[in-house]
Short mmCIF file of C-alpha atoms (C1' of nucleotides) in Angstrom, two decimals:
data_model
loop_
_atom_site.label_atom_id
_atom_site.label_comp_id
_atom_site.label_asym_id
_atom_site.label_seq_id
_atom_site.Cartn_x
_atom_site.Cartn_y
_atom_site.Cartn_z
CA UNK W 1 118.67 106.03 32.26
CA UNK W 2 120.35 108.92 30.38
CA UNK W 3 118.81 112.67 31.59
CA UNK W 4 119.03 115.85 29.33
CA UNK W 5 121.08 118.55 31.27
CA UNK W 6 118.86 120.79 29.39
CA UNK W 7 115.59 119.62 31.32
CA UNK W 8 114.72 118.94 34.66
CA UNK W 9 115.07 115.28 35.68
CA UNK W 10 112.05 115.21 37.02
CA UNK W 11 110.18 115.79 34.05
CA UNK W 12 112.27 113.16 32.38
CA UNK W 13 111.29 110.77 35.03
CA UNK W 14 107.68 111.12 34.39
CA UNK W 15 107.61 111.37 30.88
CA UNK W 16 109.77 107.71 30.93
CA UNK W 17 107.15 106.89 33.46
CA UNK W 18 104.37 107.83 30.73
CA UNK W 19 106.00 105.85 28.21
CA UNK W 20 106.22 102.78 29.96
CA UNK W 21 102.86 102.76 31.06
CA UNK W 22 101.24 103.45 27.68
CA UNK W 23 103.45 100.58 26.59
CA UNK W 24 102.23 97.93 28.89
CA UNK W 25 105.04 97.63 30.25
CA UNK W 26 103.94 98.75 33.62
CA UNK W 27 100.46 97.49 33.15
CA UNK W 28 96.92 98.66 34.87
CA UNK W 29 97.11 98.42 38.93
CA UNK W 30 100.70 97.38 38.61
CA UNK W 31 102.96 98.07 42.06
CA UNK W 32 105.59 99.99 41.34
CA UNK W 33 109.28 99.71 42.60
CA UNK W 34 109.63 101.50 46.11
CA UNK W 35 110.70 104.96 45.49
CA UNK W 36 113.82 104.22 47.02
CA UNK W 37 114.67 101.71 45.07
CA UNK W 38 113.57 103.78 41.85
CA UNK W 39 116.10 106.54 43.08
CA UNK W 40 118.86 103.78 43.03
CA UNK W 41 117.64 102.30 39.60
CA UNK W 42 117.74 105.73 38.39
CA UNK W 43 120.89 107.04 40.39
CA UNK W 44 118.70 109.91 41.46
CA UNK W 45 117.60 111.57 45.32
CA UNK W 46 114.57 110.27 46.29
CA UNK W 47 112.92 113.79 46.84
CA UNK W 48 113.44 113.93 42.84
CA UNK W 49 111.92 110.52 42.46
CA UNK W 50 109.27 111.61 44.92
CA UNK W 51 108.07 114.61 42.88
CA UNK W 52 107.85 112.83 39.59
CA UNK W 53 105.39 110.68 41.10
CA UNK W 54 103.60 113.04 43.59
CA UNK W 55 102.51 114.92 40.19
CA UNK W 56 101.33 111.99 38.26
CA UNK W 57 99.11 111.14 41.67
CA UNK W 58 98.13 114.34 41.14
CA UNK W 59 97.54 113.80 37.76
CA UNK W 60 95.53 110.54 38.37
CA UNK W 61 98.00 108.14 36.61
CA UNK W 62 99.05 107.00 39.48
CA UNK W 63 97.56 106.10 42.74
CA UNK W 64 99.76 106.40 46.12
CA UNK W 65 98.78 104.33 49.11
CA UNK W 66 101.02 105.40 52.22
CA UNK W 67 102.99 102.25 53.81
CA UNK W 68 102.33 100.62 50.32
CA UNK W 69 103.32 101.72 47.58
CA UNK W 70 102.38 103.41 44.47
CA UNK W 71 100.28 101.66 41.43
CA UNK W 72 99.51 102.25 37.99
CA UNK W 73 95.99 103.23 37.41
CA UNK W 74 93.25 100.77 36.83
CA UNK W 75 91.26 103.22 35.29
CA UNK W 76 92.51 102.30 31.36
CA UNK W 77 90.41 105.38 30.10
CA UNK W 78 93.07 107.42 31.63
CA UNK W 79 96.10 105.54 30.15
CA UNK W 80 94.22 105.77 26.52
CA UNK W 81 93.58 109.56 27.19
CA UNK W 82 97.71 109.72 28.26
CA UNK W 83 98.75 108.28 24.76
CA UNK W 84 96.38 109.95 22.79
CA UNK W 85 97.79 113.28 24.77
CA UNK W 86 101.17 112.47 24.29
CA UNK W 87 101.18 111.29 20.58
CA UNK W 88 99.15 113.92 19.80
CA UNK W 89 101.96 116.47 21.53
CA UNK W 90 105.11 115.00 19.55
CA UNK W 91 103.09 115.35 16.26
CA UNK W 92 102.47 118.50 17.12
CA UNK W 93 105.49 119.85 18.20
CA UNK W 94 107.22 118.17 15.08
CA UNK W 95 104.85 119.66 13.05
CA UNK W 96 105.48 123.14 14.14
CA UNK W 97 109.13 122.74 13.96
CA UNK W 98 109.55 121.53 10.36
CA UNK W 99 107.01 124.30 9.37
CA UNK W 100 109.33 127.16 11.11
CA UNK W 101 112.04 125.41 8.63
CA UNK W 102 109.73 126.02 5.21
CA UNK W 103 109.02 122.06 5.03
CA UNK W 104 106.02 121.42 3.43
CA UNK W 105 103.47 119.13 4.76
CA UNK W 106 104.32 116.57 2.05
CA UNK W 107 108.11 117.12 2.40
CA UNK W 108 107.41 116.39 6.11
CA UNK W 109 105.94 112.74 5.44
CA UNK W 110 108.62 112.37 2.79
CA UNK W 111 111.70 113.12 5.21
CA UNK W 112 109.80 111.13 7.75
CA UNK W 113 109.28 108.02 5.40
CA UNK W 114 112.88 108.71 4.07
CA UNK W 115 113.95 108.71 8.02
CA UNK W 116 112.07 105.29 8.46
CA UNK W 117 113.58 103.87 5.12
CA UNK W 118 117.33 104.35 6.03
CA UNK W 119 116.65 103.67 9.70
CA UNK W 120 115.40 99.78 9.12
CA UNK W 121 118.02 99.36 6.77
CA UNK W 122 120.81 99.22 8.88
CA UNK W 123 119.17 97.01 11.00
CA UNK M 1 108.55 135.64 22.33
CA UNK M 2 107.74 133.18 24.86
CA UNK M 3 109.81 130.88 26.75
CA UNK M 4 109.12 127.55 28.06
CA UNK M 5 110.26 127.36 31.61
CA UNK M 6 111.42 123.86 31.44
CA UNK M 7 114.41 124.68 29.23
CA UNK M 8 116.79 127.47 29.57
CA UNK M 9 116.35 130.81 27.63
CA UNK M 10 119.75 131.08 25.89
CA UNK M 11 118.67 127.87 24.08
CA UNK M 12 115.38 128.72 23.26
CA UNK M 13 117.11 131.93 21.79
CA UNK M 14 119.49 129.90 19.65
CA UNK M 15 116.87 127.89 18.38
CA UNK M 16 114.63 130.37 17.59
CA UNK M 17 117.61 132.33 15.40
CA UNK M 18 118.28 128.81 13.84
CA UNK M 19 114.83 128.59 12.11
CA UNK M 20 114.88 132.17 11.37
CA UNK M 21 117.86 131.68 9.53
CA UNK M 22 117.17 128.44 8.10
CA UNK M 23 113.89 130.00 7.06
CA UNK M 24 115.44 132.73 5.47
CA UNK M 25 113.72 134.57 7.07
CA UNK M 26 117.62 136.03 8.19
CA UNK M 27 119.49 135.66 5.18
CA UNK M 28 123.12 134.87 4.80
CA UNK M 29 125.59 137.96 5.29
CA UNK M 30 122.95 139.58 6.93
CA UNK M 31 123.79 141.46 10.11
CA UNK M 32 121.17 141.10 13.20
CA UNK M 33 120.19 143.84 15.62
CA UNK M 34 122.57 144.71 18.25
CA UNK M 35 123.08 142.67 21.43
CA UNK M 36 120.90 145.33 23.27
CA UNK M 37 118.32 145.92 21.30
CA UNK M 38 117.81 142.19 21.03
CA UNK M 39 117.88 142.11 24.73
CA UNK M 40 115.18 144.43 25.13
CA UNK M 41 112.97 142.61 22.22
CA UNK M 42 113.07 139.56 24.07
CA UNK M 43 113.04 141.44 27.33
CA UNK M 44 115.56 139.42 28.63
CA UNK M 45 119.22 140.12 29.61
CA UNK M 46 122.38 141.00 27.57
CA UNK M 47 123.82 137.94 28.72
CA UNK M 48 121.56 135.90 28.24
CA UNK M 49 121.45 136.87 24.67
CA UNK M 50 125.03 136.92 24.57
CA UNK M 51 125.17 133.48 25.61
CA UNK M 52 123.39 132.45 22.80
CA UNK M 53 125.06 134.16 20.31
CA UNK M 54 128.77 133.58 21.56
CA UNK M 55 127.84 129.48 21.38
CA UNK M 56 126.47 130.33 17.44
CA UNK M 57 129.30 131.72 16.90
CA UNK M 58 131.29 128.78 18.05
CA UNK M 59 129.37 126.85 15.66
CA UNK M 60 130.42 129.19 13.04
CA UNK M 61 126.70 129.99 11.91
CA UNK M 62 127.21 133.44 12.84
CA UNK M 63 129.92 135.29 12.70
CA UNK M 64 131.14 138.33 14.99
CA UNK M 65 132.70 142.12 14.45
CA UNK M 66 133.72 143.46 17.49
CA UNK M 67 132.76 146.89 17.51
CA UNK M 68 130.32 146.54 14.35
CA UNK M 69 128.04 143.65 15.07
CA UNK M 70 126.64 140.07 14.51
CA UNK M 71 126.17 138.45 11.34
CA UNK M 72 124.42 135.42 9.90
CA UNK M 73 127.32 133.11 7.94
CA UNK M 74 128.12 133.50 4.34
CA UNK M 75 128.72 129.84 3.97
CA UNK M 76 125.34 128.53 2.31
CA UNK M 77 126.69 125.10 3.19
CA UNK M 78 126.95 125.77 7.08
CA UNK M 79 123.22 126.82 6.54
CA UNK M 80 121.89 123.75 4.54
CA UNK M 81 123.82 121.38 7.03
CA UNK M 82 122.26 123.17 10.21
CA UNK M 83 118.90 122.84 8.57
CA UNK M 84 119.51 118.97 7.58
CA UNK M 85 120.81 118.37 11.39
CA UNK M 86 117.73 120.39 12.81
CA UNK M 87 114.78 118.21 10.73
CA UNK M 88 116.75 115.15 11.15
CA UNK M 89 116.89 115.47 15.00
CA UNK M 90 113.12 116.55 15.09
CA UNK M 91 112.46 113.28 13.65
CA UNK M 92 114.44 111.28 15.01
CA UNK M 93 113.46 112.02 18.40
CA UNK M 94 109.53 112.17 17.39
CA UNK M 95 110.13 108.46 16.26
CA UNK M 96 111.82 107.48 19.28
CA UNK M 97 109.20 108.80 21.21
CA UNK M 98 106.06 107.12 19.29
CA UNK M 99 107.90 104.07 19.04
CA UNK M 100 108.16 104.21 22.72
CA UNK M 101 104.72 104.93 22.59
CA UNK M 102 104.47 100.78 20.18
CA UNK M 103 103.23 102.98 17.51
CA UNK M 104 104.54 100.84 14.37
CA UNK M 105 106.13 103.00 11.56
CA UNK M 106 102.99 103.03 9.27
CA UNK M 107 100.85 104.16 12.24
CA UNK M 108 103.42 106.86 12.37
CA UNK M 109 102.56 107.50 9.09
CA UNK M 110 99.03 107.25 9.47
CA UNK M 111 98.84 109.48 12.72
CA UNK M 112 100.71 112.19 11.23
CA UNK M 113 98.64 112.65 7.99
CA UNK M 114 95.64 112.99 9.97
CA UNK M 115 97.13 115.46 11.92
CA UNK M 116 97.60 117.24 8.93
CA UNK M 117 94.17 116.66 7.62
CA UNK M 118 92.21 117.67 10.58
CA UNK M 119 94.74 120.83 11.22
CA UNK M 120 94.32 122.30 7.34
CA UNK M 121 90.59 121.64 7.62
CA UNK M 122 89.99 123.88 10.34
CA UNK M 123 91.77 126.65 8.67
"C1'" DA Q 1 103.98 94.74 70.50
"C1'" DA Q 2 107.86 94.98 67.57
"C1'" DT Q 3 109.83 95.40 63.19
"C1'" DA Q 4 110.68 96.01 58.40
"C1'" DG Q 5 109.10 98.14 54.37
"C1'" DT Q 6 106.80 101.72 52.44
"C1'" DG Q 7 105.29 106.81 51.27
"C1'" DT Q 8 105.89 111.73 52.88
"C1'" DT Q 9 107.98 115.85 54.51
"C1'" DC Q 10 111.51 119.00 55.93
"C1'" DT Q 11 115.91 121.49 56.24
"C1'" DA Q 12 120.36 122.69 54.52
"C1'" DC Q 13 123.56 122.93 50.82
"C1'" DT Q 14 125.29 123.15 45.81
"C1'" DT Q 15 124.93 124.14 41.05
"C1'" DT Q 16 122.97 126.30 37.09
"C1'" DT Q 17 120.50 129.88 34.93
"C1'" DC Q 18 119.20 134.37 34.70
"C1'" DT Q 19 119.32 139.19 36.03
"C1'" DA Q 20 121.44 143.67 37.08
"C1'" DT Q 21 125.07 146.56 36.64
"C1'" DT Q 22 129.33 148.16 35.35
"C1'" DA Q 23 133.30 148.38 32.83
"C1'" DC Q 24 136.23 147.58 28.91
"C1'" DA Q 25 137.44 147.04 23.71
"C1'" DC Q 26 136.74 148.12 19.12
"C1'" DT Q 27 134.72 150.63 14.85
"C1'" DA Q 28 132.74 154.18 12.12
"C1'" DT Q 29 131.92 158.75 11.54
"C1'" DA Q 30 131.05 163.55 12.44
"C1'" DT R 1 140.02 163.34 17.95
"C1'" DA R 2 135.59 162.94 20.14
"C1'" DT R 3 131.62 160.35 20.37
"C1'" DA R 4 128.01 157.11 19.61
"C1'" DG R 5 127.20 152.47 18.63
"C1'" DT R 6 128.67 148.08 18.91
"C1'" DG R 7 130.57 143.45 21.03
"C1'" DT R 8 132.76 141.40 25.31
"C1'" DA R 9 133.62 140.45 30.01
"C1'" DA R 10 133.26 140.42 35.00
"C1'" DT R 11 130.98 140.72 39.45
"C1'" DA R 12 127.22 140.07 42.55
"C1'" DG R 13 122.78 138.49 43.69
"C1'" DA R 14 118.17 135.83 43.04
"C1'" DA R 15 115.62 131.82 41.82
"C1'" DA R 16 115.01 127.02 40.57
"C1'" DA R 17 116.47 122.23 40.55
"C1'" DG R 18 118.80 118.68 42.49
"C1'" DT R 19 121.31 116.34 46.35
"C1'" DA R 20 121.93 114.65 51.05
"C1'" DG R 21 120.27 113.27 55.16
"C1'" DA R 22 117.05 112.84 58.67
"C1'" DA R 23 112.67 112.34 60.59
"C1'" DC R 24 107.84 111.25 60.50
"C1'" DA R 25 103.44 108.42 59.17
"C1'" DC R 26 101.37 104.36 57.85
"C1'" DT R 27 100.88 99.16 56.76
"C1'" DA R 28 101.70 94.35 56.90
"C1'" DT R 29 103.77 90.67 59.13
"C1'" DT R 30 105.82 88.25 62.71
#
DNA sequence: AATAGTGTTCTACTTTTCTATTACACTATA
DNA sequence: TATAGTGTAATAGAAAAGTAGAACACTATT
């Protein structure tokens, strides 16, 4: 995994954590890899690792048991409420950034369906 | 201004002068306040804002007279590029993201004019 | 009971960012 | 030619993030 210099790699860790469970990809109640092993999958200290996921406990997206390991939620209210959070947060924050440049809302759907066009092309 | 802590404050500066200039709100030729007194608006240190302005500078979007000041380029072009690289980025990473999120391109779409909808109704 | 695998915590060190302060270099103008 | 206003640079210290390494706590299995 590539890190931003620009933002912890903690955060980074968590928010790739969010994505992956929203995907399915780590799905309801799932174990996940030992955070020692995640430090070594992610070329990262464990103490870093180990703060990612202490604040997602916290956070209720992820469950810790000591001696066993940590697990996705099973409560799938949470991971709906976690993509409609996040989703909600990138449209946002796009939003308020094309705005500061004088983009109009329907020059913002255009560039974005102009982005999307040119984009699946060159696939 | 405010700063988000999870990114450092010489690039939240730049950024910030970016859509200021891309907005026009600074317009080409113009010069900006002095290094100090743009330190003490942001109440935040001479170097930090010199940081900033030393890497725009760099980047030729402003340009620097020892002794007389900072100013925003001349060059329309450099202006209209850094505008087209800002918007682009924006989206581009806000598609990454939902994609991440297996949001398919006209749910993109979809999600993004109701943002809009419910955001200009409560105005 | 012993052991291996797991989460948790702690201390020490390094690097980056930011602050504080001072000094230096240049320009315009009184 | 002073002087005030400007950009530039350097040093030292504080705070936050990350790394490294070790130790501790708990669980499941043998």
């Amino acid at each position: 995994m590539e890190f931003d210099d620009k933002i912890p790699i903690y955060y980074q860790i968590k928010n790739d954590l969010y994505h992956r469970i929203v995907a399915g990809d780590l799905a309801p109640g799932e174990k996940l890899p030992a955070v020692r092993q995640l430090a070594v999958d992610l070329t990262v200290n464990v103490n870093t690792v180990q703060r990612a996921l202490s604040e997602m406990v916290t956070e209720q997206v992820l469950t810790s048991k000591r001696g066993v390991g940590n697990f996705v939620t099973q409560d799938t209210t949470k991971i709906t409420a976690l993509k409609q959070r996040l989703s909600h947060g990138y449209i946002e924050r796009l939003y308020t950034q094309l705005h500061a440049l004088r983009l109009s809302d329907g020059e913002i759907v255009a560039a974005i369906q102009e982005y999307m066009a040119t984009t699946n092309e060159e696939e």
